[in-house]
Amino acid sequence: MSAPSLLPLAGRRLPALNLGASSFPHHRATLRLSEKFILLLILSAFITLCFGAFFFLPDSSKHKRFDLGLEDVLIPHVDTSKGGKHLGGFLIHGQGHDEHRHREEEERLRNKIRADHEKALEEAKEKLKKSRDEIQAEIQTEKNKVVQELKKKDSKPLPLVPLPNLIGINGGEPADPDIREKRNKIKEMMKHAWDNYRQYGWGHNELKPIARKGHSTNIFGNSQMGATIVDALDTLYIMGLHDEFREGQEWIDKNLDFSVNSEVSVFEVNIRFIGGLLAAYYLSGQEVFKIKAVQLAGKLLPAFNTPTGIPWAMVNLKSGVGRNWGWASAGSSILAEFGTLHMEFVHLSYLTGDPVYYNKVMHIRKLLQKMDRPNGLYPNYLNPRTGRWGQHHTSVGGLGDSFYEYLLKAWLMSDKTDTEARKMYDDAIEAIEKHLIRKSNGGLTFIGEWKNGHLERKMGHLTCFAGGMFALGADGSRDDKAGHYLQLGAEIAHTCHESYDRTTLKLGPEAFKFDGGVEAVAVRQNEKYYILRPEVIETYWYMWRFTHDPKYRQWGWEATQAIDKYCRVSGGFSGVKDVYSSSPTYDDVQQSFFLAETLKYLYLLFSNDDLLPLDNWVFNTEAHPLPVLHLANTTLSGNPAYR
């Protein structure tokens, strides 16, 4: 499930002015001479200042030293042996200083400063004999050295952790030739989406398939982080597109850099990048993906530096400064964002042995458990400064959706040992069923939204994931209600199929109403668009896995044909602005989640169940599969994060 759609920030680039040598030859020569003269003056003044400073600084031997005994903690090169404290080359005794040795040391320092002064002047003269291009080349070389050193520092080796028992990472080919042909068609669609991104948007976050150029939105900040590459990797892998997978791996190894001055969505970067990198690591075993995931996670941690530990929605990857969306209920954090970190962060602690990630998400859980919930419902907004709820707006769609999903999946991913998460899920679903789930006059089961004590009879496309969630959580539900929740999942799947079937294009709108005679139909123009979203197909896949009712494959094939007919363009796939129009206009965006989720769920729908079996894998909210951490066949029980 993706966050609410956000408009990209508009930007403007000023053209570079080309002031070549032929333009101002005389002034350029004069400039070079004056630059050299000023540089020489500055260097001389600086070195003279350093030389003179020695004589004007107070003599430390005349002042008492306050020994706080902190050297061992604060200064790594302190040697406390043999009765004295060795500080940076000086042995300090408790009973004063030897005056003669002090004068000798002072003279030695004076001589050294003179020699350094003369050497620096000589070096400055040599530098000034070089051309501007030579000086710039030297500066660039030094900068490159610093960058390489920083990369080495970031790439410290991670502890070796045995991989969980990985089952079903490839294969799944159906015996039925008709199903196999449909599966191959979906693979061809994936190749069309990837090849065009590779040609026209490589390295950019997403693709504009009609304009044939890169695209990005403000959730990724202002940098090109190759979101589509990271998001698509595991789909490429399970489809057997290994050449394309290697292309993506090579780009990530050489170009994916998180030390950029860019403000990103913590939620989106976690589910797409950390989730995508972890899944690629587990599927392929390539260490580069694990290393990059851990590097990025370290950049997200400053977002948790709030009075409550509830993270900010956005964080600057370079400065670590965080903030919240301006539109979110007086600076609140969003339930679906701070509540959709658990799966990825638990795996980070498992892989690194560092409990910091696990502790961050468990702190969020503990805080939520202590809070009162109106009618047992979780409001969508929580203020990270005060720890109080914002507006009392509850939704199983945008702003709330994946919080509930991750409670269930935390239990599944723990090999059903995290009973605390399961209880929170069961309690939440009971309140949702009581207050939000209704049946329309026409007999369609829908999930409304609770706004300030009133139920809005509207359901979003994002909410359609819940059919699959109810089916996934049926086994293990309290009071032997497994059959009830499987049936509820089937009813939600039917309602969401109706939202597709009642449009001209047979593609679902962003949101649809259940008012009066209008059922499962969008009313507002700004709710009639389809942006290649996966949630309905996701529910079809889960319902297929648990029931094997052929109608789910039939409905999935209807959606596949509609996407191929109305969203496919020569440069990729685009969303459409009105699913009720026979000649829709395109939004010209190929979303990264189309490759990560929509096409993956379709491919799995037409694959055998032994490809990524649900007993062994749990999918994050961006459809990135992470292995169940079976305690019997991992070292997890000895991992400090779980002690």
XYZ file of C-alpha atoms in Angstrom:
643
model
C 0.000 0.000 0.000
C 1.424 3.301 -0.925
C 1.015 6.585 0.841
C -1.462 9.169 -0.453
C -0.375 10.472 -3.846
C 1.704 13.596 -3.556
C 2.387 16.101 -6.285
C 6.012 16.446 -7.405
C 7.787 19.634 -6.622
C 8.263 21.874 -9.625
C 11.808 22.910 -10.280
C 13.627 25.322 -12.577
C 17.133 25.162 -13.903
C 18.969 28.248 -15.077
C 21.061 27.842 -18.230
C 24.805 27.860 -17.726
C 26.652 30.814 -19.227
C 29.641 29.955 -21.422
C 32.262 32.654 -20.876
C 35.139 31.215 -22.862
C 38.702 32.547 -23.161
C 37.913 34.331 -26.382
C 35.268 36.469 -24.689
C 37.482 38.376 -22.248
C 41.144 37.481 -22.907
C 42.704 40.530 -21.198
C 40.537 40.372 -18.090
C 41.120 36.632 -17.713
C 44.938 37.079 -17.672
C 44.648 39.922 -15.166
C 42.326 37.811 -13.057
C 44.816 34.939 -12.882
C 47.636 37.249 -11.708
C 45.500 38.938 -9.051
C 44.211 35.566 -7.860
C 47.792 34.330 -7.384
C 48.784 37.494 -5.497
C 45.764 37.321 -3.151
C 46.272 33.606 -2.536
C 49.945 34.200 -1.658
C 48.982 36.993 0.756
C 46.358 34.819 2.462
C 48.746 31.894 2.859
C 51.490 34.118 4.256
C 49.136 35.813 6.697
C 47.707 32.498 7.898
C 51.108 30.895 8.480
C 52.447 34.038 10.209
C 49.364 34.032 12.441
C 49.996 30.395 13.394
C 53.680 31.196 14.090
C 52.834 34.194 16.239
C 49.997 32.538 18.099
C 52.445 30.347 19.963
C 53.957 33.356 21.776
C 50.616 34.950 22.751
C 48.816 31.861 24.038
C 48.852 31.577 27.859
C 51.401 29.227 29.372
C 49.454 26.184 30.469
C 52.114 25.330 33.065
C 51.074 28.368 35.154
C 47.487 27.164 35.502
C 46.098 24.345 37.574
C 44.758 21.433 35.591
C 41.367 20.047 36.495
C 41.683 16.274 36.232
C 38.158 14.892 35.822
C 39.358 11.373 35.090
C 37.415 11.220 31.819
C 40.313 10.706 29.439
C 39.768 6.981 29.190
C 36.193 7.584 28.073
C 36.516 10.638 25.872
C 40.031 10.423 24.431
C 40.916 7.101 22.867
C 44.676 7.610 22.845
C 45.094 8.116 26.603
C 47.587 5.805 28.321
C 46.868 5.625 32.063
C 49.674 3.215 32.896
C 52.696 3.942 35.093
C 51.159 6.550 37.338
C 50.786 9.385 34.839
C 48.296 10.254 32.114
C 49.725 10.273 28.589
C 47.856 12.865 26.581
C 48.709 13.245 22.869
C 52.441 12.789 23.413
C 52.893 14.721 26.744
C 53.405 12.902 30.033
C 51.722 14.862 32.821
C 52.948 14.090 36.354
C 50.945 14.904 39.455
C 53.731 17.032 41.047
C 54.395 19.922 38.632
C 56.645 20.172 35.520
C 60.334 20.228 34.860
C 61.150 23.831 33.810
C 64.239 22.869 31.833
C 62.383 20.243 29.810
C 59.583 22.733 29.250
C 61.983 25.333 27.743
C 63.583 22.678 25.530
C 60.182 21.593 24.313
C 59.238 25.217 23.645
C 62.373 25.806 21.569
C 61.810 22.577 19.640
C 58.289 23.702 18.791
C 59.506 27.153 17.650
C 62.011 25.539 15.284
C 59.367 23.180 13.951
C 56.942 26.059 13.272
C 59.690 28.016 11.415
C 60.485 24.986 9.280
C 56.786 24.363 8.571
C 56.337 28.043 7.703
C 59.147 27.966 5.157
C 57.950 24.658 3.710
C 54.394 25.987 3.320
C 55.645 29.109 1.525
C 57.659 26.977 -0.892
C 54.649 24.752 -1.564
C 52.458 27.823 -2.141
C 54.957 29.201 -4.664
C 54.992 25.860 -6.496
C 51.190 25.737 -6.550
C 50.969 29.219 -8.022
C 53.216 28.230 -10.911
C 50.531 25.761 -12.028
C 47.627 26.608 -14.324
C 44.055 26.897 -13.072
C 43.159 23.582 -14.739
C 46.008 21.785 -12.967
C 44.974 23.243 -9.596
C 41.326 22.258 -10.177
C 42.397 18.743 -11.162
C 44.398 18.418 -7.921
C 41.441 19.680 -5.866
C 39.142 17.158 -7.584
C 41.616 14.354 -6.884
C 41.682 15.259 -3.189
C 37.861 15.412 -3.095
C 37.653 11.983 -4.707
C 40.046 10.597 -2.087
C 37.826 11.954 0.708
C 34.704 10.442 -0.912
C 36.402 7.046 -1.238
C 37.521 7.177 2.403
C 33.939 7.978 3.494
C 32.632 5.075 1.398
C 35.165 2.736 3.033
C 34.051 3.996 6.433
C 30.380 3.349 5.572
C 31.137 -0.096 4.144
C 32.432 -1.700 7.314
C 31.867 -5.445 7.195
C 28.651 -6.739 8.750
C 28.603 -9.829 10.955
C 28.008 -13.124 9.198
C 24.480 -14.309 9.959
C 23.166 -17.643 8.673
C 20.340 -17.127 6.186
C 16.935 -18.447 7.215
C 15.801 -21.582 5.421
C 14.797 -20.121 2.032
C 12.161 -22.089 0.123
C 10.527 -21.367 -3.233
C 12.629 -18.514 -4.582
C 12.116 -19.555 -8.201
C 10.009 -21.861 -10.339
C 6.254 -22.047 -9.833
C 5.589 -22.756 -13.520
C 2.007 -24.003 -13.997
C 1.298 -27.221 -15.905
C -1.819 -25.798 -17.580
C -0.695 -24.267 -20.937
C -3.403 -21.554 -20.782
C -2.268 -20.399 -17.316
C 1.366 -20.593 -18.454
C 0.592 -18.380 -21.467
C -1.049 -15.768 -19.225
C 1.913 -15.873 -16.851
C 4.300 -15.332 -19.779
C 2.209 -12.364 -20.942
C 2.632 -10.723 -17.516
C 6.384 -11.367 -17.708
C 6.423 -9.662 -21.145
C 4.636 -6.647 -19.608
C 7.307 -6.479 -16.907
C 10.026 -6.563 -19.553
C 8.282 -3.765 -21.492
C 8.097 -1.602 -18.338
C 11.733 -2.314 -17.370
C 13.261 -1.950 -20.847
C 11.677 1.474 -21.351
C 12.732 2.639 -17.904
C 16.222 1.323 -18.721
C 16.268 3.306 -21.979
C 14.592 6.572 -20.953
C 14.702 6.910 -17.167
C 17.743 4.952 -15.979
C 18.879 6.136 -12.543
C 15.853 8.407 -12.121
C 13.270 7.413 -9.537
C 10.487 6.757 -12.019
C 9.648 7.091 -15.720
C 7.457 9.438 -17.756
C 6.637 6.923 -20.510
C 5.060 9.393 -22.952
C 7.589 12.214 -22.544
C 10.237 9.430 -22.392
C 12.277 10.905 -19.570
C 12.862 10.472 -15.851
C 10.284 11.437 -13.238
C 10.323 11.967 -9.476
C 8.067 13.140 -6.648
C 8.825 14.859 -3.354
C 8.661 11.555 -1.419
C 12.140 10.829 -2.819
C 13.529 14.315 -2.227
C 15.509 16.072 -4.935
C 17.993 13.302 -5.730
C 17.976 10.502 -8.280
C 18.023 7.349 -6.188
C 16.866 4.844 -8.819
C 13.649 3.959 -6.949
C 12.326 1.862 -9.847
C 15.542 -0.200 -9.926
C 15.423 -1.020 -6.215
C 11.653 -1.608 -6.231
C 11.746 -3.934 -9.262
C 14.701 -6.159 -8.328
C 12.829 -8.984 -6.594
C 10.150 -9.075 -9.323
C 12.880 -9.447 -11.948
C 14.464 -12.213 -9.889
C 11.370 -14.369 -9.391
C 10.444 -13.935 -13.080
C 13.848 -15.275 -14.068
C 14.909 -12.003 -15.744
C 18.451 -12.420 -14.439
C 20.265 -10.209 -16.978
C 17.997 -7.318 -16.008
C 18.528 -8.152 -12.329
C 22.304 -7.970 -12.792
C 21.952 -4.581 -14.552
C 20.075 -3.284 -11.532
C 22.598 -4.770 -9.097
C 25.484 -3.133 -10.960
C 23.786 0.287 -10.864
C 23.107 -0.065 -7.130
C 26.680 -1.122 -6.415
C 28.194 1.811 -8.323
C 25.636 4.602 -8.011
C 23.238 4.237 -5.080
C 24.482 6.872 -2.645
C 22.642 7.939 0.523
C 25.037 10.713 1.589
C 23.003 13.272 -0.364
C 21.442 16.522 0.807
C 17.912 15.300 0.196
C 14.727 15.212 2.287
C 12.851 11.933 1.861
C 9.751 10.197 3.206
C 10.841 7.797 5.964
C 7.882 5.510 5.215
C 8.327 5.367 1.438
C 12.082 4.931 1.603
C 11.673 2.180 4.194
C 9.086 0.115 2.304
C 10.538 0.640 -1.194
C 14.289 0.875 -0.612
C 15.045 -1.010 2.612
C 12.309 -3.556 1.848
C 13.470 -3.910 -1.763
C 17.149 -4.232 -0.857
C 16.485 -6.788 1.895
C 14.288 -8.898 -0.411
C 16.938 -8.772 -3.160
C 19.551 -9.859 -0.606
C 17.518 -12.808 0.659
C 16.637 -13.971 -2.870
C 20.096 -13.602 -4.427
C 22.485 -13.756 -1.464
C 24.410 -10.744 -2.856
C 25.997 -8.865 0.072
C 25.832 -5.461 -1.643
C 22.075 -5.320 -1.045
C 22.414 -5.985 2.682
C 25.209 -3.409 3.009
C 23.188 -0.726 1.204
C 20.068 -1.483 3.289
C 22.016 -1.048 6.531
C 23.660 2.171 5.288
C 20.259 3.639 4.439
C 18.714 2.529 7.740
C 21.425 4.459 9.570
C 20.365 7.576 7.660
C 16.729 7.122 8.757
C 17.461 6.713 12.484
C 17.696 10.496 13.210
C 13.987 10.724 12.293
C 13.259 9.022 15.644
C 14.864 11.872 17.601
C 11.543 13.300 18.816
C 10.255 13.844 22.383
C 8.123 10.684 22.113
C 10.243 8.488 19.827
C 7.475 8.592 17.204
C 9.466 9.386 14.033
C 9.057 12.389 11.781
C 7.488 11.758 8.378
C 10.517 13.165 6.555
C 14.226 13.288 7.219
C 17.177 14.891 5.453
C 19.595 12.072 4.590
C 22.620 14.334 5.042
C 21.771 16.533 8.036
C 19.398 14.168 9.846
C 16.891 16.989 10.370
C 13.298 15.733 10.435
C 9.860 17.304 10.065
C 6.260 16.383 9.337
C 3.962 17.052 6.394
C 2.382 20.490 6.744
C -1.098 19.159 5.940
C -1.099 16.383 8.580
C -3.308 17.517 11.508
C -1.201 20.248 13.138
C 2.201 18.677 12.547
C 1.216 15.111 13.419
C 2.904 11.900 12.341
C 0.739 9.449 10.358
C -0.303 6.033 11.711
C 0.356 4.178 8.426
C 3.828 5.732 8.223
C 5.287 5.294 11.715
C 3.364 2.005 12.023
C 4.874 0.479 8.877
C 8.498 0.002 9.902
C 8.376 -3.163 12.005
C 9.079 -5.862 9.399
C 12.083 -4.173 7.847
C 13.584 -3.011 11.169
C 13.318 -6.449 12.779
C 15.194 -7.921 9.805
C 17.839 -5.187 10.091
C 18.458 -6.137 13.724
C 18.526 -9.808 12.782
C 21.109 -9.255 10.020
C 23.348 -6.822 11.926
C 23.000 -8.081 15.511
C 22.312 -4.433 16.449
C 19.140 -4.123 18.561
C 18.727 -0.397 17.830
C 16.288 -1.006 14.951
C 14.199 -3.519 16.891
C 14.122 -1.211 19.925
C 12.884 1.745 17.854
C 9.827 -0.097 16.514
C 9.073 -1.826 19.820
C 9.104 1.568 21.541
C 6.412 2.752 19.111
C 4.336 -0.344 19.886
C 4.649 0.115 23.669
C 3.613 3.751 23.425
C 0.524 2.869 21.359
C -0.467 0.158 23.818
C -0.603 2.695 26.662
C -2.851 5.140 24.814
C -6.625 5.365 24.987
C -8.331 4.565 21.700
C -11.714 6.129 20.916
C -14.152 3.214 20.355
C -11.138 0.905 20.229
C -10.062 2.580 16.965
C -6.629 4.014 16.188
C -6.836 7.606 14.883
C -4.674 8.311 11.819
C -2.707 11.169 13.430
C -0.378 11.265 16.442
C 1.631 14.306 17.525
C 5.303 13.271 17.990
C 5.951 16.170 20.382
C 3.057 15.674 22.800
C 2.212 12.004 22.285
C -1.463 12.893 21.820
C -3.811 11.897 19.009
C -4.606 14.480 16.344
C -7.986 14.539 14.587
C -10.160 11.520 15.364
C -10.107 10.220 11.815
C -9.758 6.445 11.364
C -9.235 4.693 8.054
C -8.260 1.241 6.813
C -7.324 2.995 3.564
C -4.751 5.762 3.096
C -3.173 7.085 6.340
C -4.063 3.949 8.325
C -3.920 0.850 6.084
C -0.510 -0.752 6.508
C -0.387 -0.221 10.298
C -2.962 -3.007 10.712
C -1.262 -5.095 8.030
C 2.078 -4.918 9.889
C 0.545 -6.010 13.214
C -0.606 -9.222 11.544
C 2.618 -9.666 9.583
C 4.816 -9.085 12.657
C 3.117 -12.143 14.159
C 3.515 -14.189 10.965
C 7.136 -13.149 10.442
C 8.019 -14.186 14.010
C 6.858 -17.728 13.244
C 3.665 -16.836 15.168
C 5.562 -16.221 18.413
C 4.899 -12.441 18.640
C 1.521 -12.926 20.348
C 1.474 -9.289 21.479
C 1.243 -8.167 17.841
C -1.483 -10.740 17.128
C -3.575 -9.489 20.073
C -3.234 -5.870 18.896
C -4.335 -6.961 15.411
C -7.345 -8.934 16.686
C -8.464 -6.060 18.949
C -8.146 -3.555 16.102
C -10.045 -5.729 13.600
C -12.902 -6.272 16.068
C -13.264 -2.478 16.477
C -13.050 -1.976 12.689
C -15.719 -4.596 12.080
C -17.997 -3.027 14.675
C -17.643 0.607 13.602
C -16.433 0.743 9.977
C -17.639 -2.327 8.051
C -21.146 -2.105 6.604
C -23.285 -3.657 3.878
C -24.764 -1.419 1.158
C -28.419 -1.509 0.054
C -27.281 -3.560 -2.924
C -25.555 -6.108 -0.691
C -21.936 -4.989 -1.124
C -19.705 -5.198 1.968
C -17.524 -2.106 2.297
C -15.159 -0.465 4.798
C -16.012 3.177 5.475
C -13.977 5.898 7.182
C -14.634 7.242 10.679
C -14.456 11.037 10.869
C -15.249 12.772 14.162
C -17.943 10.354 15.231
C -19.476 9.956 11.780
C -19.077 7.094 9.269
C -18.299 8.241 5.731
C -19.685 5.647 3.307
C -16.726 5.804 0.954
C -13.987 3.270 0.255
C -10.607 3.874 -1.364
C -8.694 1.680 -3.784
C -5.988 1.494 -1.095
C -8.550 -0.059 1.298
C -9.049 -2.994 -1.080
C -5.859 -4.624 0.270
C -7.896 -5.498 3.388
C -9.639 -8.424 1.671
C -6.289 -10.170 1.392
C -5.357 -9.152 4.948
C -8.532 -10.691 6.406
C -7.842 -13.931 4.519
C -4.185 -13.970 5.613
C -5.183 -13.440 9.259
C -8.071 -15.928 9.264
C -5.944 -18.797 10.519
C -5.129 -18.056 14.147
C -8.036 -15.660 14.728
C -9.722 -15.814 18.128
C -12.987 -17.630 18.874
C -12.572 -20.018 15.923
C -13.602 -17.259 13.494
C -11.275 -18.342 10.664
C -14.209 -19.115 8.358
C -15.818 -15.765 9.152
C -12.707 -13.775 8.220
C -12.088 -15.771 5.044
C -15.672 -14.980 4.030
C -15.182 -11.307 4.919
C -12.074 -11.268 2.677
C -14.130 -12.763 -0.159
C -16.842 -10.095 0.269
C -14.299 -7.253 0.145
C -12.716 -8.839 -2.967
C -16.180 -8.947 -4.605
C -16.898 -5.292 -3.767
C -13.544 -4.174 -5.160
C -14.097 -6.233 -8.324
C -17.433 -4.424 -8.733
C -15.600 -1.074 -8.536
C -13.576 -2.254 -11.560
C -16.462 -3.859 -13.411
C -18.677 -0.739 -13.206
C -16.199 1.447 -15.124
C -15.768 1.845 -18.874
C -12.127 0.700 -18.825
C -12.639 -2.159 -16.326
C -10.039 -0.503 -14.104
C -10.890 0.707 -10.608
C -11.166 4.353 -9.506
C -9.149 5.854 -6.648
C -12.236 6.003 -4.389
C -15.896 5.002 -4.662
C -19.105 5.761 -2.740
C -22.036 3.846 -1.295
C -24.609 6.651 -1.022
C -28.233 6.194 -2.023
C -28.399 4.639 -5.456
C -24.667 5.070 -6.116
C -22.645 1.995 -5.205
C -18.984 1.177 -5.886
C -18.731 4.148 -8.260
C -16.590 7.296 -8.063
C -18.572 10.527 -7.886
C -15.918 13.250 -7.808
C -13.766 13.869 -10.857
C -10.610 13.849 -8.736
C -11.389 10.276 -7.602
C -11.837 8.739 -11.057
C -8.173 8.108 -11.843
C -6.226 4.818 -11.875
C -2.484 5.079 -11.260
C -1.490 1.406 -11.811
C -2.320 0.542 -8.184
C -1.951 -3.078 -6.928
C -4.321 -3.437 -3.942
C -7.257 -5.132 -5.723
C -4.953 -7.602 -7.505
C -3.144 -8.214 -4.201
C -6.436 -9.317 -2.635
C -7.222 -11.551 -5.652
C -3.871 -13.289 -5.141
C -4.335 -13.913 -1.417
C -7.894 -15.162 -2.004
C -6.595 -17.489 -4.761
C -3.894 -18.898 -2.448
C -6.404 -19.640 0.326
C -9.400 -20.825 -1.738
C -8.192 -21.724 -5.270
C -11.518 -20.377 -6.524
C -10.915 -19.868 -10.303
C -12.870 -16.594 -10.323
C -9.866 -14.826 -8.759
C -7.653 -15.780 -11.697
C -10.447 -14.726 -14.046
C -10.744 -11.320 -12.338
C -6.942 -10.939 -12.357
C -6.840 -11.675 -16.087
C -9.554 -9.053 -16.731
C -7.387 -6.476 -14.932
C -4.279 -7.608 -16.851
C -6.030 -7.140 -20.200
C -7.393 -3.736 -19.200
C -3.971 -2.504 -18.065
C -2.349 -3.780 -21.270
C -5.053 -2.198 -23.428
C -5.527 1.192 -21.776
C -2.327 1.883 -19.806
C 0.325 0.511 -22.163
C 2.105 3.042 -24.369
C 5.185 2.613 -26.550
C 7.421 4.039 -23.782
C 6.093 1.915 -20.897
C 2.872 2.015 -18.831
C 0.969 5.098 -17.698
C -1.856 5.782 -15.286
C -5.145 7.168 -16.668
C -7.127 10.152 -15.397
C -10.693 8.884 -15.853
C -11.677 5.213 -15.831
C -15.229 6.104 -16.908
C -14.088 7.730 -20.163
C -13.765 5.691 -23.361
C -10.868 7.917 -24.480
C -8.939 8.637 -21.292
C -5.978 10.951 -20.976
C -2.732 9.648 -19.483
C -1.037 10.961 -16.342
C 2.341 10.050 -17.915
C 3.837 8.331 -14.854
C 5.055 4.742 -14.614
C 4.991 4.278 -10.850
C 7.768 2.215 -9.273
C 5.131 0.197 -7.378
C 3.695 -1.008 -10.700
C 6.851 -3.108 -11.156
C 7.228 -3.935 -7.452
C 3.629 -4.864 -6.663
C 1.051 -4.902 -9.474
C 3.028 -7.064 -11.904
C 4.457 -9.255 -9.125
C 1.022 -10.082 -7.685
C -0.309 -10.817 -11.180
C 2.643 -13.115 -11.903
C 2.148 -14.953 -8.597
C -1.595 -15.266 -9.269
C -0.764 -17.316 -12.383
C 2.062 -19.282 -10.714
C 1.955 -22.411 -8.602
C 1.795 -22.008 -4.829
C 5.349 -23.324 -4.388
C 6.726 -19.982 -5.628
C 7.193 -17.898 -2.441
C 4.944 -20.053 -0.227
C 3.203 -18.104 2.535
C 4.429 -20.465 5.266
C 7.960 -19.273 4.546
C 7.613 -15.705 3.265
C 5.812 -12.556 4.418
C 5.368 -9.703 1.945
C 5.975 -6.164 3.120
C 3.500 -3.469 2.098
C 5.425 -2.865 -1.141
C 5.200 -6.611 -1.993
C 8.843 -7.273 -1.089
C 9.083 -10.844 0.297
C 10.961 -11.267 3.592
C 11.531 -14.723 5.107
C 9.732 -15.942 8.202
C 12.294 -16.061 10.990
C 11.796 -19.651 12.155
C 13.589 -19.835 15.481
C 14.551 -23.479 14.944
C 16.707 -22.870 11.889
C 18.218 -19.441 12.558
C 20.440 -17.891 15.187
C 17.665 -15.441 16.060
C 17.103 -16.756 19.584
C 20.701 -15.807 20.387
C 20.437 -12.419 18.700
C 20.704 -9.598 21.275
C 17.769 -7.852 19.609
C 15.477 -10.631 20.746
C 16.833 -11.282 24.245
